[in-house]
Coordinates of C-alpha atoms (C1' of nucleotides) in Angstrom, one line a residue:
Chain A
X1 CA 52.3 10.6 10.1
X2 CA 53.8 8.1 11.9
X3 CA 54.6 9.1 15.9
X4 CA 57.4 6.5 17.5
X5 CA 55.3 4.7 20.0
X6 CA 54.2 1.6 18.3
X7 CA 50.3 1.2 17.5
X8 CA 48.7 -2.3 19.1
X9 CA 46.9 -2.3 16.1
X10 CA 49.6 -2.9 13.8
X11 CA 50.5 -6.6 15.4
X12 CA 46.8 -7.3 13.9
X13 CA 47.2 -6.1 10.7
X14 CA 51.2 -6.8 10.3
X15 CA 50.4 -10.5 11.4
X16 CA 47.2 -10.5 8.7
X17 CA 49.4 -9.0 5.9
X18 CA 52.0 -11.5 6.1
X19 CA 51.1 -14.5 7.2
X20 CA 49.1 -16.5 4.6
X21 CA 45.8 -17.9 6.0
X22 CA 46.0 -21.8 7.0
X23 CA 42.4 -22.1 6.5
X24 CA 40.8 -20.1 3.3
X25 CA 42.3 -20.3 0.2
X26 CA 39.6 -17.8 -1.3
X27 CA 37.3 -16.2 0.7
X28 CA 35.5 -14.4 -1.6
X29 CA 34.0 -18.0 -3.1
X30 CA 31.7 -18.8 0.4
X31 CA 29.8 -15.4 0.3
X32 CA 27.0 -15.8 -1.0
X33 CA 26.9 -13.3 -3.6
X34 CA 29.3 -15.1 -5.5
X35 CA 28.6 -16.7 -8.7
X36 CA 30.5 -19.9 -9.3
X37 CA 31.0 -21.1 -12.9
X38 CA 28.5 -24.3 -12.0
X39 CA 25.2 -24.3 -9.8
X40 CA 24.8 -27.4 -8.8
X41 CA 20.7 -28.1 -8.7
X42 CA 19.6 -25.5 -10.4
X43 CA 19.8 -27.0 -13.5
X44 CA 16.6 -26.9 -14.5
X45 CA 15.9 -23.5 -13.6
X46 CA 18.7 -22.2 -15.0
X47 CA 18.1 -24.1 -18.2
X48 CA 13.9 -22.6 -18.1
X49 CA 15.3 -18.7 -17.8
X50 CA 18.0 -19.0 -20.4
X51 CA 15.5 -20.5 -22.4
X52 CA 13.0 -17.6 -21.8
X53 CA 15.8 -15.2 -22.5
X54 CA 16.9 -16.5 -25.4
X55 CA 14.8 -15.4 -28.0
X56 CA 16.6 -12.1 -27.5
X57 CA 19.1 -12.5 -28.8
X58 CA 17.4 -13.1 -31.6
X59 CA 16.1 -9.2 -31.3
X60 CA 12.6 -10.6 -30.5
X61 CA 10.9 -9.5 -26.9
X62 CA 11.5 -12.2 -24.3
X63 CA 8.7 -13.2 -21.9
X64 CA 8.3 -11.5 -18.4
X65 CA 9.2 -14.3 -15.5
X66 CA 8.2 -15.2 -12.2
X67 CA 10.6 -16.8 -9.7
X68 CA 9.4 -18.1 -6.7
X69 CA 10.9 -20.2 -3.2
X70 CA 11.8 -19.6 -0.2
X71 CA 14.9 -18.1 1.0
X72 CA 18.3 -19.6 0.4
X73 CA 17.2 -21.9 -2.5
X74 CA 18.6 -19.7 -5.2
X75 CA 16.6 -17.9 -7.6
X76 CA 18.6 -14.9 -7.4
X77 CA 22.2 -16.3 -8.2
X78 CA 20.2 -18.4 -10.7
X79 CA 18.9 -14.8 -12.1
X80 CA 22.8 -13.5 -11.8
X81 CA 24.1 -16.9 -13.3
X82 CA 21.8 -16.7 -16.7
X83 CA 22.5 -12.8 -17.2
X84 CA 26.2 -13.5 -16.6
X85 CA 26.4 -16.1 -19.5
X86 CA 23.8 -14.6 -21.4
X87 CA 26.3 -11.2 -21.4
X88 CA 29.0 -14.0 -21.8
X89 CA 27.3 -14.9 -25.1
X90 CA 26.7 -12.1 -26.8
X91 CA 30.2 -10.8 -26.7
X92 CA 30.9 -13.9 -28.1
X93 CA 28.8 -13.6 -30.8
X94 CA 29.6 -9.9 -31.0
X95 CA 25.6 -8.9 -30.4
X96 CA 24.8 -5.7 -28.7
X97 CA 25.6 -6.8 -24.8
X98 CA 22.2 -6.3 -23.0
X99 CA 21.7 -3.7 -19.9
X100 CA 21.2 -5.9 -16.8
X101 CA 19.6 -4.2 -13.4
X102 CA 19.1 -6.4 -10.7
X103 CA 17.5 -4.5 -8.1
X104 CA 16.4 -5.8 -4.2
X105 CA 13.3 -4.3 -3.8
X106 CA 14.0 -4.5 0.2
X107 CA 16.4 -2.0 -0.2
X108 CA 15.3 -0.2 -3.1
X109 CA 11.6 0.2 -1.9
X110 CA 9.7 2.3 -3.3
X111 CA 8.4 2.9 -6.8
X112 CA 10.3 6.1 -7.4
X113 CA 13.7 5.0 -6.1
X114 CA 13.3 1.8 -8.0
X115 CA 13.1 4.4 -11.0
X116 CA 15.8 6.2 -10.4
X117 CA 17.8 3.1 -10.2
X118 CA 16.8 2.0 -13.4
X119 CA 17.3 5.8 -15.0
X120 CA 21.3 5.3 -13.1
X121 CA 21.3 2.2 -15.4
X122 CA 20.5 3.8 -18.5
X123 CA 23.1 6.7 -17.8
X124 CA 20.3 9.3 -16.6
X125 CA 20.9 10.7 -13.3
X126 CA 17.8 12.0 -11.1
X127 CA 17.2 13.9 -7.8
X128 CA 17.0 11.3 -4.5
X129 CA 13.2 13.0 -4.4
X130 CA 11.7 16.3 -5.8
X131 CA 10.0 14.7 -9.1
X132 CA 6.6 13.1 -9.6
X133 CA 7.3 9.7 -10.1
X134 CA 5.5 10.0 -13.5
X135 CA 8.4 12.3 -15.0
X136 CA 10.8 9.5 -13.4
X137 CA 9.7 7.2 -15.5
X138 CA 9.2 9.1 -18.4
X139 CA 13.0 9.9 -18.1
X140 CA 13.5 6.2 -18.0
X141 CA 11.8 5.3 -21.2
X142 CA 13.0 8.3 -23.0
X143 CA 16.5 7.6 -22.9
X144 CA 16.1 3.5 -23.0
X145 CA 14.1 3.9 -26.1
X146 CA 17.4 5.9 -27.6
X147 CA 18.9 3.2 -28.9
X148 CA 17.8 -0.6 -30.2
X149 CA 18.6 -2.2 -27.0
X150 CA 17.6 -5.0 -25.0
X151 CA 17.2 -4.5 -20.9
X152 CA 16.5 -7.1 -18.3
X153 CA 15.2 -5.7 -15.5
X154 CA 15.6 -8.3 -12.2
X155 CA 13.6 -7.1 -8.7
X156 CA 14.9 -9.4 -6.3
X157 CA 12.2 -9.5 -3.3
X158 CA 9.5 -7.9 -5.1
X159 CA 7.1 -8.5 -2.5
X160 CA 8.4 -6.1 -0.7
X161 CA 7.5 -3.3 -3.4
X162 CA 3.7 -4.1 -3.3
X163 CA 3.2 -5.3 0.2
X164 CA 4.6 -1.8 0.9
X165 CA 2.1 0.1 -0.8
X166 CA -0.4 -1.9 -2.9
X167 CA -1.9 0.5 -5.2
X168 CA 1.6 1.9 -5.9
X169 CA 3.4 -1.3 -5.9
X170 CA 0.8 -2.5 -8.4
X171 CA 0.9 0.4 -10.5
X172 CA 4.7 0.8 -11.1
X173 CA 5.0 -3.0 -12.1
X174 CA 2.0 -2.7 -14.0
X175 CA 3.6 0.2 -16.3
X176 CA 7.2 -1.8 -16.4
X177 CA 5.5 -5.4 -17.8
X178 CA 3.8 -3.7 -20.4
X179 CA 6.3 -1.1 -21.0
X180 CA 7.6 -2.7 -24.6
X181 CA 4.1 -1.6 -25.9
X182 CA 5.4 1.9 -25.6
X183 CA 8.8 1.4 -27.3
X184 CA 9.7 2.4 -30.6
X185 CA 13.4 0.3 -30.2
X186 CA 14.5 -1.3 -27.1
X187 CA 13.1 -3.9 -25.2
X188 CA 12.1 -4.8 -21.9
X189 CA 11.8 -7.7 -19.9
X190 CA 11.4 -7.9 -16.5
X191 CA 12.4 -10.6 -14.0
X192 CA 10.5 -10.7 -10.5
X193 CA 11.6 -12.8 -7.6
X194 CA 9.7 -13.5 -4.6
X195 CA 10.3 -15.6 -1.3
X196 CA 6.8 -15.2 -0.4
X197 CA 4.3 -17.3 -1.7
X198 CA 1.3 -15.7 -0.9
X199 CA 2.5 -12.6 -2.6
X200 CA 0.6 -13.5 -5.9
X201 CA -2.7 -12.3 -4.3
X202 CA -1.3 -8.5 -3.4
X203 CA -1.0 -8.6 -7.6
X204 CA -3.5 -6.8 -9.3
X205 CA -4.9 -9.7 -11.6
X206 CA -3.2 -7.5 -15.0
X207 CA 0.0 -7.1 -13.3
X208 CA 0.1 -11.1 -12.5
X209 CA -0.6 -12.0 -15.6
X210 CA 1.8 -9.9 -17.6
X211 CA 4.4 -10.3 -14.6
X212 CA 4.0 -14.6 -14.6
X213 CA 3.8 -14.9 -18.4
X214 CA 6.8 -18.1 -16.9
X215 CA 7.1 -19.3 -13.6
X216 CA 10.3 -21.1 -12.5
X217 CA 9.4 -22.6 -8.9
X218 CA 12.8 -23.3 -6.7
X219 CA 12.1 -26.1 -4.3
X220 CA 14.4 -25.8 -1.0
X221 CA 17.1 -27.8 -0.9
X222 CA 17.9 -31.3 0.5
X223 CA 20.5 -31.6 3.2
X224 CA 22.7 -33.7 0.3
X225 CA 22.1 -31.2 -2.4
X226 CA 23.1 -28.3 0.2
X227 CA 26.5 -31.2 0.6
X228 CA 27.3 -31.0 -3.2
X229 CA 27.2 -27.5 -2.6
X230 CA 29.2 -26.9 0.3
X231 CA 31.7 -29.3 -1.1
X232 CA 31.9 -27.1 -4.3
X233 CA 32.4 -23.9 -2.5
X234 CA 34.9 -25.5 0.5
X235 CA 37.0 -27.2 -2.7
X236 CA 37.5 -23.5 -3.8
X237 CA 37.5 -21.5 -0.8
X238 CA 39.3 -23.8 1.9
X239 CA 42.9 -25.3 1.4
X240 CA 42.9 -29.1 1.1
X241 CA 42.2 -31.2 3.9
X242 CA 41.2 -28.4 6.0
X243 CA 38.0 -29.7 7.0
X244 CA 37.3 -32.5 9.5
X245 CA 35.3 -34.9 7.8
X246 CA 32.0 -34.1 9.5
X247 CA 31.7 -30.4 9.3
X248 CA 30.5 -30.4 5.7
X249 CA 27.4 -32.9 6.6
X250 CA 27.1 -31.1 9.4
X251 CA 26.5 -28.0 8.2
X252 CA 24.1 -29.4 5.8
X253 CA 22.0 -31.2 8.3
X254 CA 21.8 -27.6 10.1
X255 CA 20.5 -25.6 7.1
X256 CA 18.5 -28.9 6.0
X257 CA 16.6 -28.3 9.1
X258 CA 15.8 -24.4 8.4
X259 CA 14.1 -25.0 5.1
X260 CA 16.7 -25.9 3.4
X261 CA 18.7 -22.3 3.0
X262 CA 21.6 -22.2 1.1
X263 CA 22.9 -18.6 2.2
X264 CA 22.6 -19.9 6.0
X265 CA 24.7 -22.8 5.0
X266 CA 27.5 -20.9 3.0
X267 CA 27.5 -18.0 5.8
X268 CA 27.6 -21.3 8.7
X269 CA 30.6 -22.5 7.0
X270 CA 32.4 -19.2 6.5
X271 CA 31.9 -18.6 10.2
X272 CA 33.1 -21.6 11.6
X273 CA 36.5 -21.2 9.5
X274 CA 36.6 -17.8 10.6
X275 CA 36.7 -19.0 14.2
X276 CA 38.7 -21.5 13.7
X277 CA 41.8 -19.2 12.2
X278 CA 41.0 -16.9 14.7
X279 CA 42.0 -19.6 17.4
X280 CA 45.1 -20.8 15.0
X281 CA 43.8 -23.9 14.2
X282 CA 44.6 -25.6 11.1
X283 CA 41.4 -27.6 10.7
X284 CA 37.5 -26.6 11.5
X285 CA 36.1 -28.6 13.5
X286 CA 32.0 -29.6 14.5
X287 CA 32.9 -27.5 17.6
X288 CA 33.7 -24.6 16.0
X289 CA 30.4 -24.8 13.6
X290 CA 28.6 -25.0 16.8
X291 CA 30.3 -21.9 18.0
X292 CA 29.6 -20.6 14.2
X293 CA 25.9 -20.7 14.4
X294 CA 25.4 -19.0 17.6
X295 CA 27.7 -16.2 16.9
X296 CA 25.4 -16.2 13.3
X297 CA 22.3 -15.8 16.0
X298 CA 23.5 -13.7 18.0
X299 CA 24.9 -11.2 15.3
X300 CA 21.9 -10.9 13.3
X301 CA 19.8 -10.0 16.4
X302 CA 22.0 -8.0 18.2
X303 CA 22.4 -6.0 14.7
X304 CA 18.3 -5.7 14.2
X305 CA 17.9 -5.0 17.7
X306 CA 20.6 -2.3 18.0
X307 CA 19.2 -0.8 14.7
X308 CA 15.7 -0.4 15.9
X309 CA 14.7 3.4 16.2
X310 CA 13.8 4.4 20.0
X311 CA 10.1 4.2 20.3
X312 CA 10.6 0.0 19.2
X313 CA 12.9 -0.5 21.7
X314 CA 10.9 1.2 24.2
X315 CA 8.4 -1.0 23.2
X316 CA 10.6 -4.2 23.3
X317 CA 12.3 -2.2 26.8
X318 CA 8.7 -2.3 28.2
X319 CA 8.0 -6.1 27.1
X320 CA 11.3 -7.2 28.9
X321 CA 10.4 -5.4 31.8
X322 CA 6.9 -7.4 31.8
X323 CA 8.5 -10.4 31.2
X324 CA 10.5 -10.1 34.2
X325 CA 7.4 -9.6 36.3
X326 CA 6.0 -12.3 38.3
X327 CA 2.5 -11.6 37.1
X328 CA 3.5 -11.4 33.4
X329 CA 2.6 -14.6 32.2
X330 CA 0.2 -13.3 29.5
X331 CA 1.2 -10.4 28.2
X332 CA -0.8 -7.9 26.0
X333 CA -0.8 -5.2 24.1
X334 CA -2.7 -3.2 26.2
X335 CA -0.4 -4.0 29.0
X336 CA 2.9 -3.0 26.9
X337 CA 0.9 0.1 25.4
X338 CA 0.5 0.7 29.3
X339 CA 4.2 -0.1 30.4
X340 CA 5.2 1.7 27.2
X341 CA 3.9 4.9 28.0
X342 CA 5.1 4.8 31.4
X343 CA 8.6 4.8 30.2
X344 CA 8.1 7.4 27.6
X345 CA 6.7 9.5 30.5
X346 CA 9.7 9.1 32.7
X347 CA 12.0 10.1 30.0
X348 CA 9.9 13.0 29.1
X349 CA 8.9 12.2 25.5
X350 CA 5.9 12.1 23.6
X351 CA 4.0 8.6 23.1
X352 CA 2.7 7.2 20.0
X353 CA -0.8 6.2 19.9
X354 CA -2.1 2.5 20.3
X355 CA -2.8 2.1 17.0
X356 CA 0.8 2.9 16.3
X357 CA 2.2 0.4 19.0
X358 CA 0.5 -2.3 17.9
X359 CA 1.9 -1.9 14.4
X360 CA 5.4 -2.0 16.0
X361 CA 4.3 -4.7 18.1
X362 CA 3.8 -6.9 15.0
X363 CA 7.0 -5.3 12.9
X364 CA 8.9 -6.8 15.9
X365 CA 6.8 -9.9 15.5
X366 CA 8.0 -9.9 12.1
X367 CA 11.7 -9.8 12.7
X368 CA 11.5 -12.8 14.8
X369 CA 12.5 -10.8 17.9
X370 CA 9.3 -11.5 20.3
X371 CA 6.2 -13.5 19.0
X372 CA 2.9 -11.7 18.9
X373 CA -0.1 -14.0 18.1
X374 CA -3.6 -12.5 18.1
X375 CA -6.2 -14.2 20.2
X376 CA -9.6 -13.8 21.9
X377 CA -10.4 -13.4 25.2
X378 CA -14.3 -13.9 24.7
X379 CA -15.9 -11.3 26.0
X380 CA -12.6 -9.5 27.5
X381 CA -12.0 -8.8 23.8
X382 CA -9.6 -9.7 21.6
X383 CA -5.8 -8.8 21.4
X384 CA -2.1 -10.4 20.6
X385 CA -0.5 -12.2 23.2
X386 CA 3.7 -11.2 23.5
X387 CA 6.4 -13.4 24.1
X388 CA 10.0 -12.0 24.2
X389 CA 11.9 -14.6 21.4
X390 CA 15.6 -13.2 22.3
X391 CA 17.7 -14.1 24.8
X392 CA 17.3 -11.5 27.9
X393 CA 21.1 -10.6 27.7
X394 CA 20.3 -8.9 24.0
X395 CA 18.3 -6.7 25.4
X396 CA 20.4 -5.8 28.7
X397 CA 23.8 -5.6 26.3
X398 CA 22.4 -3.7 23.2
X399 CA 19.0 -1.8 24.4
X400 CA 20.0 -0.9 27.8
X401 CA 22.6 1.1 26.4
X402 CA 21.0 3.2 24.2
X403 CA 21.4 6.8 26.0
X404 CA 18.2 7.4 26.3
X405 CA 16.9 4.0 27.5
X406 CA 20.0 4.9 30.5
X407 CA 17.6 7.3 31.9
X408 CA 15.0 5.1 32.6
X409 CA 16.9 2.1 34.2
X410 CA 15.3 3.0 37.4
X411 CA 11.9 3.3 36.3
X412 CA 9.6 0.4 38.1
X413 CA 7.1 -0.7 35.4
X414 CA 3.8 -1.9 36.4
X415 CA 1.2 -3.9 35.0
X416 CA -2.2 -2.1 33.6
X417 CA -4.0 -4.1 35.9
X418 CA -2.0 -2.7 38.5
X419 CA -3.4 0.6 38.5
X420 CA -6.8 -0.1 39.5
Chain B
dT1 C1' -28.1 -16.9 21.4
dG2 C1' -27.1 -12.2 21.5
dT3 C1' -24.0 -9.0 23.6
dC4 C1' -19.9 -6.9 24.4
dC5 C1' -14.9 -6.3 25.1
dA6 C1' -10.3 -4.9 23.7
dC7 C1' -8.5 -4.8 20.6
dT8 C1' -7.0 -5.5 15.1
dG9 C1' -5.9 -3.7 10.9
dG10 C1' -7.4 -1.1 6.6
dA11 C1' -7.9 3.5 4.7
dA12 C1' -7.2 8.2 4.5
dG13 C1' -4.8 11.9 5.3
dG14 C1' -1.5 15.3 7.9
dG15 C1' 2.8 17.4 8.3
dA16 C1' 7.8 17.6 8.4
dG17 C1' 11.8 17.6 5.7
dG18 C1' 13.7 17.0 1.4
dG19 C1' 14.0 18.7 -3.5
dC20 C1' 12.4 20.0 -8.3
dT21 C1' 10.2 23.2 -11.9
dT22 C1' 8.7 27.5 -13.4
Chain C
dA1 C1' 9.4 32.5 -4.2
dA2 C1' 5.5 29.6 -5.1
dG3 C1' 3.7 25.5 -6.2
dC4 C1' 4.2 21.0 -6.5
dC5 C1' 5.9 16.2 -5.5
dC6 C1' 8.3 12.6 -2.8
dT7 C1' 9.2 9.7 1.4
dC8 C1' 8.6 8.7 6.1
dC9 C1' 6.3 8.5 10.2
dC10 C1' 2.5 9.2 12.4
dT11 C1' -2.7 10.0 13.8
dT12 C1' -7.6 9.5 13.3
dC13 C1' -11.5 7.0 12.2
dC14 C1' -13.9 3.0 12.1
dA15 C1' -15.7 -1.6 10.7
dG16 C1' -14.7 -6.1 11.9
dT17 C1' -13.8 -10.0 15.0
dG18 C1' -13.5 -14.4 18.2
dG19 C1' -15.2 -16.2 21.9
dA20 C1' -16.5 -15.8 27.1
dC21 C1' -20.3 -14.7 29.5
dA22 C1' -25.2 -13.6 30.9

DNA sequence: TGTCCACTGGAAGGGAGGGCTT
DNA sequence: AAGCCCTCCCTTCCAGTGGACA
């Protein structure tokens, strides 16, 4: 397998393999999806869901519950935390160990593949698509209703399910908060977690009430609260005295300041000792949290931006393009729509319509990568006015190389006031 | 004060590509 | 093989809108 010439790789590898790292003593303990034995802060939260829970284990039908905050203040390692002990319990106490789905409606996001996720956790195996999403669920409640059986159903980001498509959304959360009227044996309960607060008025009024029988609210976190935390995880996941004293504070103070995420501030920290083994230090430094966070920012958009199917980045092509015109001060989206087609001319591929565009225009808007605020131009109508929010060098790194964006690097843009 | 612009954004539906049931 | 259903991406249609201008 092996041929004699020696592979460069293998220094990299060879050096990993046998050196032990100066900096981490566990990884695994500052990802985020890592359930420590305590949660600092979350007491209270943690205390309301295992208290909601509880009564199953009595074999009674525990309440539906609501969690909402915004992102990083943890509602779903909370959610992960309670199941894990609850599950901890009940082998304890030898009682019939619950199923436990937790499902991220992001990914999972639609009603039928949330159903078929749900039939994988109940040991039924469906078709990716082919089935009316009716039979789906029939499936499901067929073979959970087998047994006497208790399942707790968790959809992280829920939002996402019903801002997707209402009516659907509505309807499969609908059927799964009132599924326990239809079982003969098992039970149901269903915990939904949402980051956006305005999500509770997409929810038919039956579905919120059933779904918010509880709410647990999780306030964002304080820059000393994110501290005890950090200092938790570094104590596990960092050998001793590996920090300089003001990285932990640091980091705090950075996540403090965007809403008070959690995630951002584990990730932050992972980074920074990443960097700072990378360069074979034995501490991490301020300097190299600094370095952290704008490799975090750049990775994340680079990623989205380089993920994007063509006809965005056309879009977010044509933008730069108008951004880097003198007379693009204000641009809009009839200009881009202009710009846009242009390009998709000079490459020799169809254009979507304008009614298309501008939904793109806002997804974009969404992912933080330009802004796009509507406005009025009096009687020169109304329209969204486009900033690019990413640094130019994203878009001449990741979009310009796209194959077929290559083609067009010659192509002068104009503005669609040009023309006349 | 009414008009009108350049859109926005909701709703409905088409069709391609996938797969199931009968 | 036919009929049906799913998702995804898109189009078409159209009512609604904020505010400059006549």
């Amino acid at each position: 397998m092996k041929n004699d010439k020696p592979n460069p790789l293998d220094e990299v590898f060879d050096k990993f393999l046998s050196e032990k790292s100066k900096i981490f003593k566990n990884r695994d303990v500052l990802r985020h999806s890592f359930v420590p034995d305590e949660l600092p802060h979350r007491e209270k939260q943690s205390r309301l869901i295992a208290e909601i829970l509880a009564p199953a284990l009595q074999g009674s039908i525990p309440s539906n519950i609501f969690c909402y905050g915004k992102t990083g203040t943890g509602k779903t390692i909370v959610a992960k935390y309670v199941l894990n002990y609850l599950i901890d319990k009940c082998n304890e106490m030898n009682l019939t160990i619950p199923i436990t789905e937790l499902i991220n409606c992001r990914l999972v996001d639609t009603p039928y593949r949330v159903l078929s996720n749900l039939c994988k956790s109940v040991g039924v195996t469906v078709p990716f698509t082919g089935l009316p999403t009716d039979e789906v669920y029939k499936r499901f409640q067929l073979a959970l209703d087998s047994k006497e059986q208790l399942m707790i159903i968790v959809l992280d980001e829920v939002d996402e399910l019903v801002k997707k498509d209402h009516k659907k959304g509505n309807d499969i959360l609908y059927d799964l908060t009132r599924m326990n009227y239809n079982l003969e044996y098992a039970r149901v309960s269903l915990i939904g977690i949402s980051n956006d607060l305005k999500f509770k008025q997409y929810l038919d009024p039956r579905v919120l009430s059933s779904l918010s029988e509880e709410e647990c609210v999780f306030d964002a976190y304080t820059a000393n609260e994110l501290q005890d935390i950090l200092n938790q995880r570094a104590g596990m996941g960092f050998h001793e005295k590996v920090l300089e004293a003001g990285v932990i504070p640091f980091v705090s103070a950075l996540a403090a300041q965007e809403h008070g995420d959690a995630r951002r501030a584990l990730d932050l920290l992972h980074k920074a000792g990443d960097i700072a083994e990378r360069k074979g230090q034995e501490i991490v430094t301020e300097a190299d949290v600094k370095k952290g966070q704008k490799a975090i920012e750049s990775d994340i958009v680079s990623n989205t931006v380089n993920k994007m199917p063509l006809q965005s980045k056309l879009i977010l092509y044509s933008i730069y393009k108008l951004e880097n015109l003198a007379l693009a001060d204000e641009i809009k989206t009839g200009d881009v729509y202009y710009a846009y087609s242009q390009l998709c001319k000079s490459i020799n591929i169809e254009f979507l319509t304008q009614r298309r565009v501008s939904e793109l225009i806002t997804d974009l808007d969404m992912l933080g990568i330009i802004s796009a605020s509507v406005i009025s131009k009096g009687r020169y109508g109304r329209t969204k006015k486009i900033h690019l929010q990413i640094p130019k060098k994203v878009i001449t790194n990741v979009v310009e190389k796209d194959y077929m964006i290559e083609r067009l690097k010659p192509v002068d843009i104009t503005l669609n006031k040009d023309k006349e």
